Amino acid sequence: MRRLVPLILALLLAGAAPAAADSVTVPNSEVRVMHARDDGREYRILVARPAGPPPPAGFPVLYVLDGNAAFATAAEAVRVQGRRPAATGVAPAVVVGIGYPTDGPYDDTQRIRDFTTPADPTKLPPRPDGSPWPANGGADAFLRFLVEEVKPAIARDFPVDGTRDALFGHSLGGLFVLHTLFTRPDAFRAYAAISPSLWWNDRAILEEESRFAASAPPPGRRLLIAVGGLERQRNMVEDAEALAARLSRLGTLQVVQRTFEGENHASVVPTALSHALRATLGPAP
């Protein structure tokens, strides 16, 4: 009998042990791998779609940069607020996160390459951690991948309305959003640039702005420029507000500008997201 005690005790403990917990997932979502035709670089494309049937023209689409970090937040915001569009101003939408093959929220090396125009690293400000700047200047190649490969794949596989799509980006991602608007304004119907890094490469984005303003921009585009009130480094707040004011004066863009007091460079993202949904995918003002 004494020999059976350890066995009986082990069996009892095994029976009392909690079952392995299931992973938390975003409902109605999937992950697919895509490789850019230009250079074979790998991307994780995360997609969430509404549970209900699409409207006759299809769902609007929100494309989210830094998908590893922002996709789940964006997808849940759309899922919750899209249940009552008349009250929230947010329609059910497909959310597409453009991410990287990493388990971390960011891949600094790849995002710096993808979201920037060419710059001399010796003329850039020091990085926060003091490390050297990685390769940069891949914005146009990444934009081709996004517009010519990702968007057609989403249009092929999901019931989406190609006339109601928006691009959301933060920090260098916000810079890329503006680069897209200024150089390929027809790529998306709406744009959300959160805490855009206008300082990049001695504010070279302002040259793109000037060319855009002189080129008779297409009407009907929406733009949200948002920044946290605590982002006082590199003139982030003042530059974002001034850019929005200049673009508003063009008369062809529907510009919304928000400065969120009490928010910093990281906390502004979830704060700005709901505003971005309403500003870019909500009913026309």
CSV table of C-alpha atoms in Angstrom, one decimal:
chain,number,residue,atom,x,y,z
A,1,MET,CA,0.0,0.0,0.0
A,2,ARG,CA,2.8,2.4,0.8
A,3,ARG,CA,4.2,1.9,-2.6
A,4,LEU,CA,0.9,3.0,-4.1
A,5,VAL,CA,0.7,6.2,-2.2
A,6,PRO,CA,3.2,8.2,-4.4
A,7,LEU,CA,1.4,7.0,-7.5
A,8,ILE,CA,-2.1,7.8,-6.1
A,9,LEU,CA,-0.8,11.3,-5.0
A,10,ALA,CA,0.7,11.9,-8.4
A,11,LEU,CA,-2.6,11.0,-10.1
A,12,LEU,CA,-4.6,13.3,-7.7
A,13,LEU,CA,-2.2,16.2,-8.3
A,14,ALA,CA,-2.4,15.7,-12.0
A,15,GLY,CA,-6.1,15.7,-11.9
A,16,ALA,CA,-6.1,18.9,-9.8
A,17,ALA,CA,-3.7,20.7,-12.1
A,18,PRO,CA,-5.3,23.4,-14.2
A,19,ALA,CA,-5.8,22.7,-17.9
A,20,ALA,CA,-3.6,24.6,-20.3
A,21,ALA,CA,-5.1,28.0,-21.1
A,22,ASP,CA,-6.1,28.8,-24.6
A,23,SER,CA,-4.4,31.7,-26.4
A,24,VAL,CA,-6.2,34.9,-26.7
A,25,THR,CA,-6.8,35.7,-30.4
A,26,VAL,CA,-8.4,38.5,-32.3
A,27,PRO,CA,-11.8,37.2,-33.5
A,28,ASN,CA,-12.3,36.6,-37.3
A,29,SER,CA,-8.6,37.2,-38.0
A,30,GLU,CA,-5.8,35.5,-39.8
A,31,VAL,CA,-2.1,35.9,-40.5
A,32,ARG,CA,-0.5,35.4,-43.8
A,33,VAL,CA,3.0,35.7,-45.0
A,34,MET,CA,3.9,37.8,-48.1
A,35,HIS,CA,7.3,38.4,-49.7
A,36,ALA,CA,7.9,41.7,-51.6
A,37,ARG,CA,8.6,41.2,-55.3
A,38,ASP,CA,11.3,43.8,-55.3
A,39,ASP,CA,13.7,42.2,-52.8
A,40,GLY,CA,11.9,39.1,-51.3
A,41,ARG,CA,11.6,40.7,-47.9
A,42,GLU,CA,9.1,38.9,-45.6
A,43,TYR,CA,6.1,40.6,-44.1
A,44,ARG,CA,3.3,39.4,-41.8
A,45,ILE,CA,0.0,40.6,-43.0
A,46,LEU,CA,-2.6,40.4,-40.3
A,47,VAL,CA,-6.3,40.7,-41.3
A,48,ALA,CA,-9.5,41.0,-39.3
A,49,ARG,CA,-12.9,41.2,-40.9
A,50,PRO,CA,-16.3,41.9,-39.5
A,51,ALA,CA,-18.5,38.9,-38.5
A,52,GLY,CA,-21.6,40.1,-40.4
A,53,PRO,CA,-22.3,40.3,-44.1
A,54,PRO,CA,-20.7,43.1,-46.1
A,55,PRO,CA,-22.7,46.1,-47.4
A,56,PRO,CA,-23.4,46.0,-51.2
A,57,ALA,CA,-20.2,48.0,-52.0
A,58,GLY,CA,-18.0,46.0,-49.5
A,59,PHE,CA,-16.4,46.9,-46.2
A,60,PRO,CA,-14.1,49.9,-45.8
A,61,VAL,CA,-10.5,49.0,-45.1
A,62,LEU,CA,-8.0,50.4,-42.6
A,63,TYR,CA,-4.3,49.6,-43.3
A,64,VAL,CA,-2.3,49.9,-40.1
A,65,LEU,CA,1.5,50.2,-40.2
A,66,ASP,CA,3.6,48.6,-37.4
A,67,GLY,CA,1.0,45.9,-37.4
A,68,ASN,CA,2.8,43.8,-34.7
A,69,ALA,CA,2.2,46.7,-32.2
A,70,ALA,CA,-1.1,48.3,-33.4
A,71,PHE,CA,-3.1,45.6,-35.3
A,72,ALA,CA,-4.9,44.1,-32.3
A,73,THR,CA,-5.8,47.5,-30.8
A,74,ALA,CA,-7.2,48.7,-34.1
A,75,ALA,CA,-9.1,45.5,-34.8
A,76,GLU,CA,-10.8,45.5,-31.4
A,77,ALA,CA,-11.6,49.2,-31.7
A,78,VAL,CA,-13.3,48.6,-35.0
A,79,ARG,CA,-15.1,45.5,-33.7
A,80,VAL,CA,-16.5,47.2,-30.6
A,81,GLN,CA,-17.3,50.6,-32.1
A,82,GLY,CA,-18.5,49.1,-35.4
A,83,ARG,CA,-21.4,47.4,-33.6
A,84,ARG,CA,-23.2,50.8,-33.4
A,85,PRO,CA,-22.1,52.9,-36.3
A,86,ALA,CA,-24.9,55.5,-35.9
A,87,ALA,CA,-23.7,56.2,-32.4
A,88,THR,CA,-19.9,55.9,-32.8
A,89,GLY,CA,-19.4,57.1,-36.3
A,90,VAL,CA,-17.3,54.0,-37.0
A,91,ALA,CA,-18.6,51.5,-39.6
A,92,PRO,CA,-17.6,47.8,-39.6
A,93,ALA,CA,-14.4,47.6,-41.5
A,94,VAL,CA,-11.6,45.2,-42.5
A,95,VAL,CA,-8.4,45.9,-40.6
A,96,VAL,CA,-5.1,45.0,-42.2
A,97,GLY,CA,-1.9,45.2,-40.2
A,98,ILE,CA,1.4,45.3,-42.0
A,99,GLY,CA,3.9,43.6,-39.7
A,100,TYR,CA,7.2,41.9,-39.6
A,101,PRO,CA,8.4,38.3,-38.8
A,102,THR,CA,9.1,39.0,-35.1
A,103,ASP,CA,7.4,38.4,-31.8
A,104,GLY,CA,8.2,41.9,-30.6
A,105,PRO,CA,6.0,44.9,-31.1
A,106,TYR,CA,8.5,46.6,-33.4
A,107,ASP,CA,11.3,45.7,-35.7
A,108,ASP,CA,13.3,48.9,-35.7
A,109,THR,CA,15.7,47.9,-38.4
A,110,GLN,CA,12.9,47.1,-40.9
A,111,ARG,CA,10.6,50.0,-40.0
A,112,ILE,CA,13.4,52.6,-40.3
A,113,ARG,CA,14.2,51.2,-43.8
A,114,ASP,CA,10.5,51.0,-44.9
A,115,PHE,CA,9.2,54.3,-43.6
A,116,THR,CA,11.9,56.7,-44.6
A,117,THR,CA,13.2,58.5,-47.6
A,118,PRO,CA,17.0,58.4,-48.1
A,119,ALA,CA,19.1,60.3,-45.5
A,120,ASP,CA,22.7,60.6,-44.6
A,121,PRO,CA,23.0,58.8,-41.2
A,122,THR,CA,25.8,61.1,-40.1
A,123,LYS,CA,23.3,64.1,-40.3
A,124,LEU,CA,20.5,62.4,-38.3
A,125,PRO,CA,20.1,63.2,-34.6
A,126,PRO,CA,21.3,60.5,-32.2
A,127,ARG,CA,19.0,57.6,-31.6
A,128,PRO,CA,17.5,57.3,-28.0
A,129,ASP,CA,19.6,54.3,-27.2
A,130,GLY,CA,22.8,55.6,-28.8
A,131,SER,CA,23.0,52.9,-31.4
A,132,PRO,CA,24.0,53.6,-35.0
A,133,TRP,CA,21.2,54.3,-37.5
A,134,PRO,CA,20.4,51.2,-39.7
A,135,ALA,CA,19.9,51.4,-43.4
A,136,ASN,CA,17.2,53.8,-44.5
A,137,GLY,CA,15.5,55.2,-47.6
A,138,GLY,CA,13.2,52.3,-48.6
A,139,ALA,CA,9.9,54.2,-48.5
A,140,ASP,CA,9.2,54.1,-52.2
A,141,ALA,CA,9.9,50.4,-52.5
A,142,PHE,CA,7.6,49.7,-49.4
A,143,LEU,CA,4.9,51.9,-50.9
A,144,ARG,CA,5.0,49.9,-54.1
A,145,PHE,CA,4.7,46.7,-52.1
A,146,LEU,CA,1.8,48.1,-50.1
A,147,VAL,CA,-0.1,49.5,-53.1
A,148,GLU,CA,0.7,47.0,-55.8
A,149,GLU,CA,0.9,43.7,-53.8
A,150,VAL,CA,-0.9,44.0,-50.5
A,151,LYS,CA,-3.9,46.0,-51.6
A,152,PRO,CA,-4.7,43.7,-54.6
A,153,ALA,CA,-4.4,40.6,-52.4
A,154,ILE,CA,-6.9,42.1,-49.9
A,155,ALA,CA,-9.3,43.1,-52.7
A,156,ARG,CA,-9.1,39.6,-54.1
A,157,ASP,CA,-9.7,37.7,-50.9
A,158,PHE,CA,-12.1,40.0,-48.9
A,159,PRO,CA,-15.3,41.9,-49.7
A,160,VAL,CA,-13.9,45.4,-49.6
A,161,ASP,CA,-14.8,48.8,-51.0
A,162,GLY,CA,-11.8,50.1,-52.8
A,163,THR,CA,-13.1,53.6,-52.7
A,164,ARG,CA,-13.1,53.7,-48.8
A,165,ASP,CA,-9.7,52.8,-47.6
A,166,ALA,CA,-7.3,54.5,-45.1
A,167,LEU,CA,-3.7,54.3,-44.1
A,168,PHE,CA,-2.7,54.7,-40.4
A,169,GLY,CA,0.8,55.2,-39.2
A,170,HIS,CA,2.7,56.5,-36.1
A,171,SER,CA,6.0,58.3,-35.7
A,172,LEU,CA,8.1,57.2,-38.7
A,173,GLY,CA,5.0,55.5,-39.8
A,174,GLY,CA,3.2,58.8,-39.6
A,175,LEU,CA,6.0,60.3,-41.8
A,176,PHE,CA,5.4,57.5,-44.3
A,177,VAL,CA,1.7,58.2,-44.3
A,178,LEU,CA,2.4,61.8,-45.3
A,179,HIS,CA,5.0,60.7,-47.9
A,180,THR,CA,2.3,58.5,-49.4
A,181,LEU,CA,-0.2,61.4,-49.5
A,182,PHE,CA,2.2,63.8,-51.0
A,183,THR,CA,3.7,61.5,-53.7
A,184,ARG,CA,0.8,59.1,-54.5
A,185,PRO,CA,-2.4,60.8,-53.2
A,186,ASP,CA,-4.6,58.4,-55.1
A,187,ALA,CA,-3.2,55.4,-53.2
A,188,PHE,CA,-5.8,55.8,-50.4
A,189,ARG,CA,-8.9,57.8,-49.8
A,190,ALA,CA,-7.9,58.8,-46.3
A,191,TYR,CA,-4.8,59.2,-44.2
A,192,ALA,CA,-4.0,59.3,-40.5
A,193,ALA,CA,-0.5,60.5,-39.5
A,194,ILE,CA,0.0,60.2,-35.8
A,195,SER,CA,3.1,62.0,-34.2
A,196,PRO,CA,4.7,62.2,-37.7
A,197,SER,CA,8.5,62.4,-37.6
A,198,LEU,CA,8.7,65.6,-39.6
A,199,TRP,CA,12.2,66.2,-38.5
A,200,TRP,CA,13.6,63.3,-40.6
A,201,ASN,CA,16.4,64.3,-43.0
A,202,ASP,CA,16.3,68.0,-42.1
A,203,ARG,CA,12.5,68.1,-42.7
A,204,ALA,CA,12.7,66.9,-46.3
A,205,ILE,CA,9.0,66.0,-46.1
A,206,LEU,CA,8.3,69.7,-46.3
A,207,GLU,CA,9.7,69.8,-49.9
A,208,GLU,CA,7.3,67.0,-50.8
A,209,GLU,CA,4.5,69.0,-49.2
A,210,SER,CA,5.4,72.0,-51.4
A,211,ARG,CA,5.3,70.0,-54.5
A,212,PHE,CA,2.0,68.4,-53.5
A,213,ALA,CA,0.5,71.8,-52.8
A,214,ALA,CA,1.5,73.1,-56.2
A,215,SER,CA,0.2,70.0,-58.1
A,216,ALA,CA,-3.6,70.6,-57.7
A,217,PRO,CA,-4.2,67.7,-55.3
A,218,PRO,CA,-7.2,65.5,-56.0
A,219,PRO,CA,-10.3,66.5,-54.0
A,220,GLY,CA,-12.0,64.4,-51.4
A,221,ARG,CA,-9.0,63.1,-49.5
A,222,ARG,CA,-9.3,63.0,-45.7
A,223,LEU,CA,-6.3,63.6,-43.4
A,224,LEU,CA,-5.9,63.4,-39.6
A,225,ILE,CA,-2.8,64.8,-38.1
A,226,ALA,CA,-2.5,64.1,-34.3
A,227,VAL,CA,0.1,64.5,-31.7
A,228,GLY,CA,0.5,64.1,-27.9
A,229,GLY,CA,0.6,67.3,-26.0
A,230,LEU,CA,3.7,66.0,-24.1
A,231,GLU,CA,5.7,65.5,-27.3
A,232,ARG,CA,7.8,68.7,-27.0
A,233,GLN,CA,11.0,67.2,-28.3
A,234,ARG,CA,12.0,68.1,-31.9
A,235,ASN,CA,9.2,70.6,-32.1
A,236,MET,CA,6.7,67.8,-32.7
A,237,VAL,CA,3.6,69.6,-31.5
A,238,GLU,CA,4.2,72.9,-33.2
A,239,ASP,CA,5.3,71.3,-36.5
A,240,ALA,CA,2.2,69.0,-36.6
A,241,GLU,CA,-0.2,71.8,-35.9
A,242,ALA,CA,1.5,74.1,-38.5
A,243,LEU,CA,1.4,71.4,-41.1
A,244,ALA,CA,-2.3,70.8,-40.6
A,245,ALA,CA,-3.0,74.5,-40.8
A,246,ARG,CA,-1.1,74.8,-44.1
A,247,LEU,CA,-2.8,71.8,-45.7
A,248,SER,CA,-6.2,73.0,-44.5
A,249,ARG,CA,-5.7,76.2,-46.5
A,250,LEU,CA,-5.4,74.2,-49.7
A,251,GLY,CA,-9.1,73.7,-49.8
A,252,THR,CA,-9.0,70.3,-51.4
A,253,LEU,CA,-8.2,68.2,-48.3
A,254,GLN,CA,-10.6,67.5,-45.4
A,255,VAL,CA,-8.1,68.0,-42.6
A,256,VAL,CA,-8.6,67.3,-38.9
A,257,GLN,CA,-5.9,68.1,-36.4
A,258,ARG,CA,-5.9,66.9,-32.8
A,259,THR,CA,-3.4,67.6,-30.0
A,260,PHE,CA,-4.1,65.2,-27.1
A,261,GLU,CA,-3.0,66.9,-23.8
A,262,GLY,CA,-1.4,64.6,-21.3
A,263,GLU,CA,-0.3,62.1,-23.9
A,264,ASN,CA,3.2,61.2,-24.8
A,265,HIS,CA,4.8,59.6,-27.9
A,266,ALA,CA,3.7,56.1,-27.0
A,267,SER,CA,0.4,56.7,-25.2
A,268,VAL,CA,-1.0,58.9,-28.0
A,269,VAL,CA,-1.5,55.8,-30.3
A,270,PRO,CA,-4.5,54.2,-28.7
A,271,THR,CA,-5.9,57.7,-27.9
A,272,ALA,CA,-5.7,58.8,-31.5
A,273,LEU,CA,-7.0,55.5,-32.9
A,274,SER,CA,-10.7,56.1,-32.4
A,275,HIS,CA,-10.4,59.7,-33.7
A,276,ALA,CA,-8.6,58.2,-36.8
A,277,LEU,CA,-11.4,55.8,-37.4
A,278,ARG,CA,-14.0,58.5,-37.3
A,279,ALA,CA,-11.9,61.0,-39.3
A,280,THR,CA,-10.9,58.6,-42.1
A,281,LEU,CA,-13.7,56.0,-42.4
A,282,GLY,CA,-16.7,57.8,-40.8
A,283,PRO,CA,-19.5,59.5,-42.7
A,284,ALA,CA,-18.6,62.4,-44.9
A,285,PRO,CA,-18.7,65.7,-43.0
